[in-house]
PDB file of C-alpha atoms in Angstrom:
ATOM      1  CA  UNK A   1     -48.991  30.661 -33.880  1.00 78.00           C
ATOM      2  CA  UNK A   2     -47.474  33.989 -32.615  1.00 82.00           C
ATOM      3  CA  UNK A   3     -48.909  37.841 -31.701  1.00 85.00           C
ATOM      4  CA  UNK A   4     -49.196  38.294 -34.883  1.00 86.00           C
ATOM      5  CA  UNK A   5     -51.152  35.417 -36.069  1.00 85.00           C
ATOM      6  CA  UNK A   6     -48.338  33.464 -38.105  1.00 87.00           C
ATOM      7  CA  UNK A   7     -47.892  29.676 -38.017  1.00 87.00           C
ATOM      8  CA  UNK A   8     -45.474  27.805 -39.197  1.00 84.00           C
ATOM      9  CA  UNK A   9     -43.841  23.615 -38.027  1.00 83.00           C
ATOM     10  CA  UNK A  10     -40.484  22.408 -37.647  1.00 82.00           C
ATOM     11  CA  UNK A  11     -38.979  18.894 -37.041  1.00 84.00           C
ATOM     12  CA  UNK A  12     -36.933  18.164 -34.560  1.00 81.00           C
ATOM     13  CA  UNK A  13     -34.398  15.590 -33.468  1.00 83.00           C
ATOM     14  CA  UNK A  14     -33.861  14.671 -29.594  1.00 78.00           C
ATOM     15  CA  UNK A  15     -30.642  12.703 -29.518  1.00 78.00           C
ATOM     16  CA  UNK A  16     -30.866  11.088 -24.860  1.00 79.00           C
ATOM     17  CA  UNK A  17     -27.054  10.763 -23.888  1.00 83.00           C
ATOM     18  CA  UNK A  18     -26.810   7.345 -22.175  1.00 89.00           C
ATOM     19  CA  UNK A  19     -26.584   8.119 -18.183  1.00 90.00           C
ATOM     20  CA  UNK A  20     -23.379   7.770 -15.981  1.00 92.00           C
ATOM     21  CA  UNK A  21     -22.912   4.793 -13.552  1.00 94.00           C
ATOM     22  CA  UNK A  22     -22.005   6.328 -10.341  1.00 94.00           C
ATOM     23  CA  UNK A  23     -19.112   4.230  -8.859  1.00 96.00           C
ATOM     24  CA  UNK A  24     -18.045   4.169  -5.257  1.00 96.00           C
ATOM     25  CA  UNK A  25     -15.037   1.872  -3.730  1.00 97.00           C
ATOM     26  CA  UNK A  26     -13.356   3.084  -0.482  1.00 96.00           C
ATOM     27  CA  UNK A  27      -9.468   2.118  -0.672  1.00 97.00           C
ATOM     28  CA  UNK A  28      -9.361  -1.161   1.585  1.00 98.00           C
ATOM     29  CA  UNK A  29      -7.347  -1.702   4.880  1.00 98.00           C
ATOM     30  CA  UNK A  30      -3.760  -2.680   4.342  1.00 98.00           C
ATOM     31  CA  UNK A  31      -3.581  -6.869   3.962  1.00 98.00           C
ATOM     32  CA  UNK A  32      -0.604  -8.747   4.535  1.00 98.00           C
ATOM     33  CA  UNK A  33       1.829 -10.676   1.877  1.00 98.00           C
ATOM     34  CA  UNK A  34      -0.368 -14.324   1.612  1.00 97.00           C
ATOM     35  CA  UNK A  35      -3.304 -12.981   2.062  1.00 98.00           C
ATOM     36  CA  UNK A  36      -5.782 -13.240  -0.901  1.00 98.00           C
ATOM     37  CA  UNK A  37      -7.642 -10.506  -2.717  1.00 98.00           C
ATOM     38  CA  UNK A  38     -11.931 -11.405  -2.617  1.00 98.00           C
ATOM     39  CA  UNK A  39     -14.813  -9.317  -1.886  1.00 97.00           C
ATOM     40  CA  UNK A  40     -13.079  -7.475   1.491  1.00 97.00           C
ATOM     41  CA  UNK A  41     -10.984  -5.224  -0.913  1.00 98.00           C
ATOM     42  CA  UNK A  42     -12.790  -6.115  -4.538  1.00 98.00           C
ATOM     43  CA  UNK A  43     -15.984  -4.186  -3.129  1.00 98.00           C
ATOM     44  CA  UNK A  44     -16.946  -1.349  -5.084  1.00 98.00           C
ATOM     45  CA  UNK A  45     -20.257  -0.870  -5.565  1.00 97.00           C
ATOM     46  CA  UNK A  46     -22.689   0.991  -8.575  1.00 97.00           C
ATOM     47  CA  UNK A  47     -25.765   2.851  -8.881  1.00 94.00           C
ATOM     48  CA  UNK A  48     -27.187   0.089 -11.066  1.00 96.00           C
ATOM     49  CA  UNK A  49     -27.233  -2.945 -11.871  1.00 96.00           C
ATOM     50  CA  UNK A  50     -24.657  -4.659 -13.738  1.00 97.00           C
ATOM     51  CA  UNK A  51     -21.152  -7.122 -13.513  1.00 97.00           C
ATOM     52  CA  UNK A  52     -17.612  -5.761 -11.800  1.00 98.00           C
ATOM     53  CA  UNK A  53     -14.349  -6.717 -13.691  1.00 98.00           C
ATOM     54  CA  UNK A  54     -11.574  -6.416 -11.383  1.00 98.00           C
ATOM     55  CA  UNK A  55      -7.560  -6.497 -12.165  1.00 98.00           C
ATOM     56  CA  UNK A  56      -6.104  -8.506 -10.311  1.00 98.00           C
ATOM     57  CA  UNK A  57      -8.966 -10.728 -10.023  1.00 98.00           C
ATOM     58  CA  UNK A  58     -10.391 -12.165  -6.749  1.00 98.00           C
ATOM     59  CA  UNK A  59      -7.895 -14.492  -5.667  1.00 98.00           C
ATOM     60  CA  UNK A  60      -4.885 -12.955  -6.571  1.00 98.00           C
ATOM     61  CA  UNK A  61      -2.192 -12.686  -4.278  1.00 97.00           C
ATOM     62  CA  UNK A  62      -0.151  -9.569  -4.093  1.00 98.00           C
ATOM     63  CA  UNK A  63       3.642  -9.235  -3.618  1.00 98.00           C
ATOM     64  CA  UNK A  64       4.595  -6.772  -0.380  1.00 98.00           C
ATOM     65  CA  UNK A  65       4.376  -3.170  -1.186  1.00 98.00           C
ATOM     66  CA  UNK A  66       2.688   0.301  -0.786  1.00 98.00           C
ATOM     67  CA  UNK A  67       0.172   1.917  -3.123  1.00 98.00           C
ATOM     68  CA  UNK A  68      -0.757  -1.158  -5.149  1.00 98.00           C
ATOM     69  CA  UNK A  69      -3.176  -0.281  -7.854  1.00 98.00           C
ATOM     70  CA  UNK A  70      -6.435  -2.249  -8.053  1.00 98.00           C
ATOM     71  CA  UNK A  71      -8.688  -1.388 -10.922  1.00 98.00           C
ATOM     72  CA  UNK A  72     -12.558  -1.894 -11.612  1.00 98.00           C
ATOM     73  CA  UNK A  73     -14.231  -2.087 -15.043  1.00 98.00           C
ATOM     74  CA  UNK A  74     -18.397  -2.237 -14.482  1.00 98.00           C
ATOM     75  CA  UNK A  75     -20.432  -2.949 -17.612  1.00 97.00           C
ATOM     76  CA  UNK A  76     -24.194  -2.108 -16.400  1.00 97.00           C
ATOM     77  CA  UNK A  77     -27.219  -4.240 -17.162  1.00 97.00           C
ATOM     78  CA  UNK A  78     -28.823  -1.961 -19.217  1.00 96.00           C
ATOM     79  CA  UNK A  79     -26.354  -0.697 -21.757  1.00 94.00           C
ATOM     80  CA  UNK A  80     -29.247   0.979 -23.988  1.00 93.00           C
ATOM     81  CA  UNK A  81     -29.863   3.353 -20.767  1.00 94.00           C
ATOM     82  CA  UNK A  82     -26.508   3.669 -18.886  1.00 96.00           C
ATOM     83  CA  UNK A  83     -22.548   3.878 -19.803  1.00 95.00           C
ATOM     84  CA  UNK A  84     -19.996   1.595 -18.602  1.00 96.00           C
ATOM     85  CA  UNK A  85     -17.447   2.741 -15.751  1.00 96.00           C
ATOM     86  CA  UNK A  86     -14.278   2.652 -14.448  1.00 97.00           C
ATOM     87  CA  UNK A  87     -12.102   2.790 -11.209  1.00 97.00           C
ATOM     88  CA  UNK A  88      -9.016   2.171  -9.252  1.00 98.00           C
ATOM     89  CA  UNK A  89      -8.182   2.489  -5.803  1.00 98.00           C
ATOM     90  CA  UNK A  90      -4.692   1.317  -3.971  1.00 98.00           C
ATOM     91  CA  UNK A  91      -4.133  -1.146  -1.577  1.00 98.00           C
ATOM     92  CA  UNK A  92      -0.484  -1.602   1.012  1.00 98.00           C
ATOM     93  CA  UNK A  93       0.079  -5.207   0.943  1.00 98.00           C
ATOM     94  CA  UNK A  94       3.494  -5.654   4.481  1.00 98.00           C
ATOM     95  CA  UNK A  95       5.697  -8.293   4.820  1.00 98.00           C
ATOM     96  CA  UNK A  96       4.531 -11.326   6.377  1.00 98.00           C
ATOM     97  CA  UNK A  97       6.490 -12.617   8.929  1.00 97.00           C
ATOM     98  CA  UNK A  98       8.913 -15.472   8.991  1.00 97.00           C
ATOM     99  CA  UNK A  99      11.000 -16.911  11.233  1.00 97.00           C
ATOM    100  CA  UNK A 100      14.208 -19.192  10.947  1.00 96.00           C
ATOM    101  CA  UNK A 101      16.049 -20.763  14.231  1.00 95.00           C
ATOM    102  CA  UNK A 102      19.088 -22.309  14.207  1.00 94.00           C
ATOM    103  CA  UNK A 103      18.786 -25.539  16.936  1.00 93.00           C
ATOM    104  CA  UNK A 104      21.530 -25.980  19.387  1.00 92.00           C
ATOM    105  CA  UNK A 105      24.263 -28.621  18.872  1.00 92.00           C
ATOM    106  CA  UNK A 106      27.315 -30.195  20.727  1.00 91.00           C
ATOM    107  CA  UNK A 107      30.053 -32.251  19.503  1.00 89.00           C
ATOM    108  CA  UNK A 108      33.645 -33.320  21.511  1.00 90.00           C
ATOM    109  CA  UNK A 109      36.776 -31.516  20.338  1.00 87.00           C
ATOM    110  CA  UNK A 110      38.304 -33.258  17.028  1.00 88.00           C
ATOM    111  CA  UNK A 111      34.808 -34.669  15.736  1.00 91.00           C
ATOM    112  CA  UNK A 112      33.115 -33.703  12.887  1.00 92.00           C
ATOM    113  CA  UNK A 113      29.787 -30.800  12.952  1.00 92.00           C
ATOM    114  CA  UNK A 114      26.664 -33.056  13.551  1.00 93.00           C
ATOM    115  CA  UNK A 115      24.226 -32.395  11.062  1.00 93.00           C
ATOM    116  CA  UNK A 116      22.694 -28.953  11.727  1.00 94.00           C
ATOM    117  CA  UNK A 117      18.839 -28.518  11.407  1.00 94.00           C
ATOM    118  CA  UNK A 118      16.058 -25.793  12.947  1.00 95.00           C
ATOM    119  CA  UNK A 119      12.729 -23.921  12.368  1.00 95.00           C
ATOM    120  CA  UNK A 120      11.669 -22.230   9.248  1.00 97.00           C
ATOM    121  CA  UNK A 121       8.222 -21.161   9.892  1.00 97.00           C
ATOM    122  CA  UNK A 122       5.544 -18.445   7.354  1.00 97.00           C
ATOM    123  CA  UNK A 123       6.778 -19.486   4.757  1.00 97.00           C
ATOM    124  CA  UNK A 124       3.400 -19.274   1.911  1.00 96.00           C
ATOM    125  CA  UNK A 125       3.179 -22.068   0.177  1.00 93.00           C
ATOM    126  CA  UNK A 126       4.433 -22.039  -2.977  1.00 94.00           C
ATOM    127  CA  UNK A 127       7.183 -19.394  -2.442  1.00 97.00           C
ATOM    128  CA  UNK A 128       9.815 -22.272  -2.194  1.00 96.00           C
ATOM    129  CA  UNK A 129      12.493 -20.985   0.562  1.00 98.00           C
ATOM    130  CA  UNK A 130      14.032 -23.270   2.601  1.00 97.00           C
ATOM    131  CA  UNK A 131      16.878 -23.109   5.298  1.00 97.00           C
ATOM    132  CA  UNK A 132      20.348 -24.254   5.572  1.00 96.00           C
ATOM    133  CA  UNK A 133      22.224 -24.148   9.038  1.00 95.00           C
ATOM    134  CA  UNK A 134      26.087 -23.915   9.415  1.00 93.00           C
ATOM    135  CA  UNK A 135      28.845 -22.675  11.837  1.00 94.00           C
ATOM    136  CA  UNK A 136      32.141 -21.878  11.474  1.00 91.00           C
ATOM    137  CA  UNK A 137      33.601 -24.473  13.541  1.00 92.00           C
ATOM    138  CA  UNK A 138      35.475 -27.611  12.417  1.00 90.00           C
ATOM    139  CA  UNK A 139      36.421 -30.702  13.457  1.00 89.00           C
ATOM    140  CA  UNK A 140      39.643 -28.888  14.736  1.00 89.00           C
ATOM    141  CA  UNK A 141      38.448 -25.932  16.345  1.00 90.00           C
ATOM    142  CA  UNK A 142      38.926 -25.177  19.817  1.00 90.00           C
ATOM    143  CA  UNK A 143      36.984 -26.680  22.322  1.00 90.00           C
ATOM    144  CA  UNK A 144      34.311 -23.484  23.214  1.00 90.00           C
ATOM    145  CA  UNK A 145      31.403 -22.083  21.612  1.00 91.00           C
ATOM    146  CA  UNK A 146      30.576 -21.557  18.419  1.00 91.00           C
ATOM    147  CA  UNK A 147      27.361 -19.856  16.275  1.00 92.00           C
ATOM    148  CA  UNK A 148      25.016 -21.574  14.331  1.00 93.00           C
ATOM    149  CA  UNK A 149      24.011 -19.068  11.693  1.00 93.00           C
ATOM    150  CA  UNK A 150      20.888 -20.116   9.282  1.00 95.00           C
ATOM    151  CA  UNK A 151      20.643 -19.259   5.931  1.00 95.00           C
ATOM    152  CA  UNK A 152      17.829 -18.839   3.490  1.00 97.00           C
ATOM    153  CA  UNK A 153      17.617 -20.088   0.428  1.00 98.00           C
ATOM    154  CA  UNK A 154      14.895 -18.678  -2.105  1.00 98.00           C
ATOM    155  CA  UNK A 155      14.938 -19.646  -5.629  1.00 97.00           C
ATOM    156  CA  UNK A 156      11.799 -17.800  -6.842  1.00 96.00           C
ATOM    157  CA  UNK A 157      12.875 -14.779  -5.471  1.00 96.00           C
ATOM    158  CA  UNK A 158      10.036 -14.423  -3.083  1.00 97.00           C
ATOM    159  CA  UNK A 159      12.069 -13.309  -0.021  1.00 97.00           C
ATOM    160  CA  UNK A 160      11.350  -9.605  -0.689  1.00 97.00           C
ATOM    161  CA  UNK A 161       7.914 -10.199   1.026  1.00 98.00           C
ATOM    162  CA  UNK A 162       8.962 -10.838   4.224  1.00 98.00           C
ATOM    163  CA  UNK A 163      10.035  -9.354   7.382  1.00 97.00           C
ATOM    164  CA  UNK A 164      12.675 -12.046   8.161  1.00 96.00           C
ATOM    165  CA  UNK A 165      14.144 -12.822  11.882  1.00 95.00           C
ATOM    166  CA  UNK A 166      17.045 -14.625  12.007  1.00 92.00           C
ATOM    167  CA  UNK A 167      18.131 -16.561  15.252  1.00 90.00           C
ATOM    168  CA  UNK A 168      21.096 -18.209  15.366  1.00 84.00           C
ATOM    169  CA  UNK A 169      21.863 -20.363  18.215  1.00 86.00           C
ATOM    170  CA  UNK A 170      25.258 -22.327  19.162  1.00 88.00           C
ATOM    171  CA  UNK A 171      27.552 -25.197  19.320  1.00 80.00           C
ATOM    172  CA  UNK A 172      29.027 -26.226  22.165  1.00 86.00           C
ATOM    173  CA  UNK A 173      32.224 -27.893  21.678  1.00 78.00           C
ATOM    174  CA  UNK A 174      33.702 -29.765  24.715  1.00 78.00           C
ATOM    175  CA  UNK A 175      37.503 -32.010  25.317  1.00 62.00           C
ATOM    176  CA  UNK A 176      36.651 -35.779  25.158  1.00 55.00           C
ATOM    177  CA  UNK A 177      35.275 -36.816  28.478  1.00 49.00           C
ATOM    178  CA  UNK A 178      36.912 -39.697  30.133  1.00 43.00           C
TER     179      UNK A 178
END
């Protein structure tokens, strides 16, 4: 009823928005090539209940690189009440570390090159690279020293996630002792 003593009704319809999910997920620390991805970086966290879908999955393992994109998708518990979210934050994956040494060899003057070996070591499993070992000398090279350079060999193509250091070492080459 109003002033002026008028009444009237009217129907109304209410139409309740479902509510936002409120996601938070602070970019994780840097990780290194090997290491792999689980609850330290997939952490983000909701205002309600309700499952995280993260790409790449837990588990995952990351080739080397800066400003790697890891996304969240977070379907709540209640989907009457609440919509579903979504986020991304970036991760820095370095190089690991590997190592290859040559090993140090002799042979006398007019023999052939012993069979060269070393140390290959962090390499992930799985990436497949393996070492070769060689020098320039020959069977008819001067007596003296000589480098034994290693090689790497990676078939997957894997190598770009490493910081590689490379030792080569020597052959010593000596007149036949009498």
């Amino acid at each position: 009823t109003d002033a002026n003593g008028c009444t009237g009704t009217a129907s109304f319809a209410v139409d309740i928005a479902r509510a936002p999910v409120s996601l938070t997920w602070t970019p994780p620390a840097a990780i290194v090539y090997g290491t792999l991805l689980d609850g330290t970086q997939l952490n983000a966290s909701a205002s309600v209940g309700g499952t995280f879908d993260y790409t790449p999955a837990s588990g995952a393992r990351l080739n080397a690189g800066a400003g790697q994109t890891l996304s969240v998708l977070f379907t709540p518990s209640d989907t009457a009440n609440y919509e579903s979210a979504s986020a991304s934050v970036t991760i820095d994956v370095t190089p690991a570390a590997l190592t290859v040494t040559a090993a140090d060899a002799s042979r006398e003057f007019g023999t052939a090159n012993p069979l060269f070996g070393g140390i290959l070591s962090g390499v992930i499993a799985g990436d497949g690279i393996t070492a070769s070992y060689a020098s320039a000398a020959s069977a008819s090279s001067a007596p003296g020293t000589y480098a034994i350079v290693p090689s790497l060999h990676d078939p997957q193509g894997r190598l770009s996630n490493y910081a590689v250091d490379r030792k080569s070492t020597r052959l010593n080459s000596s007149h036949v002792s009498e």
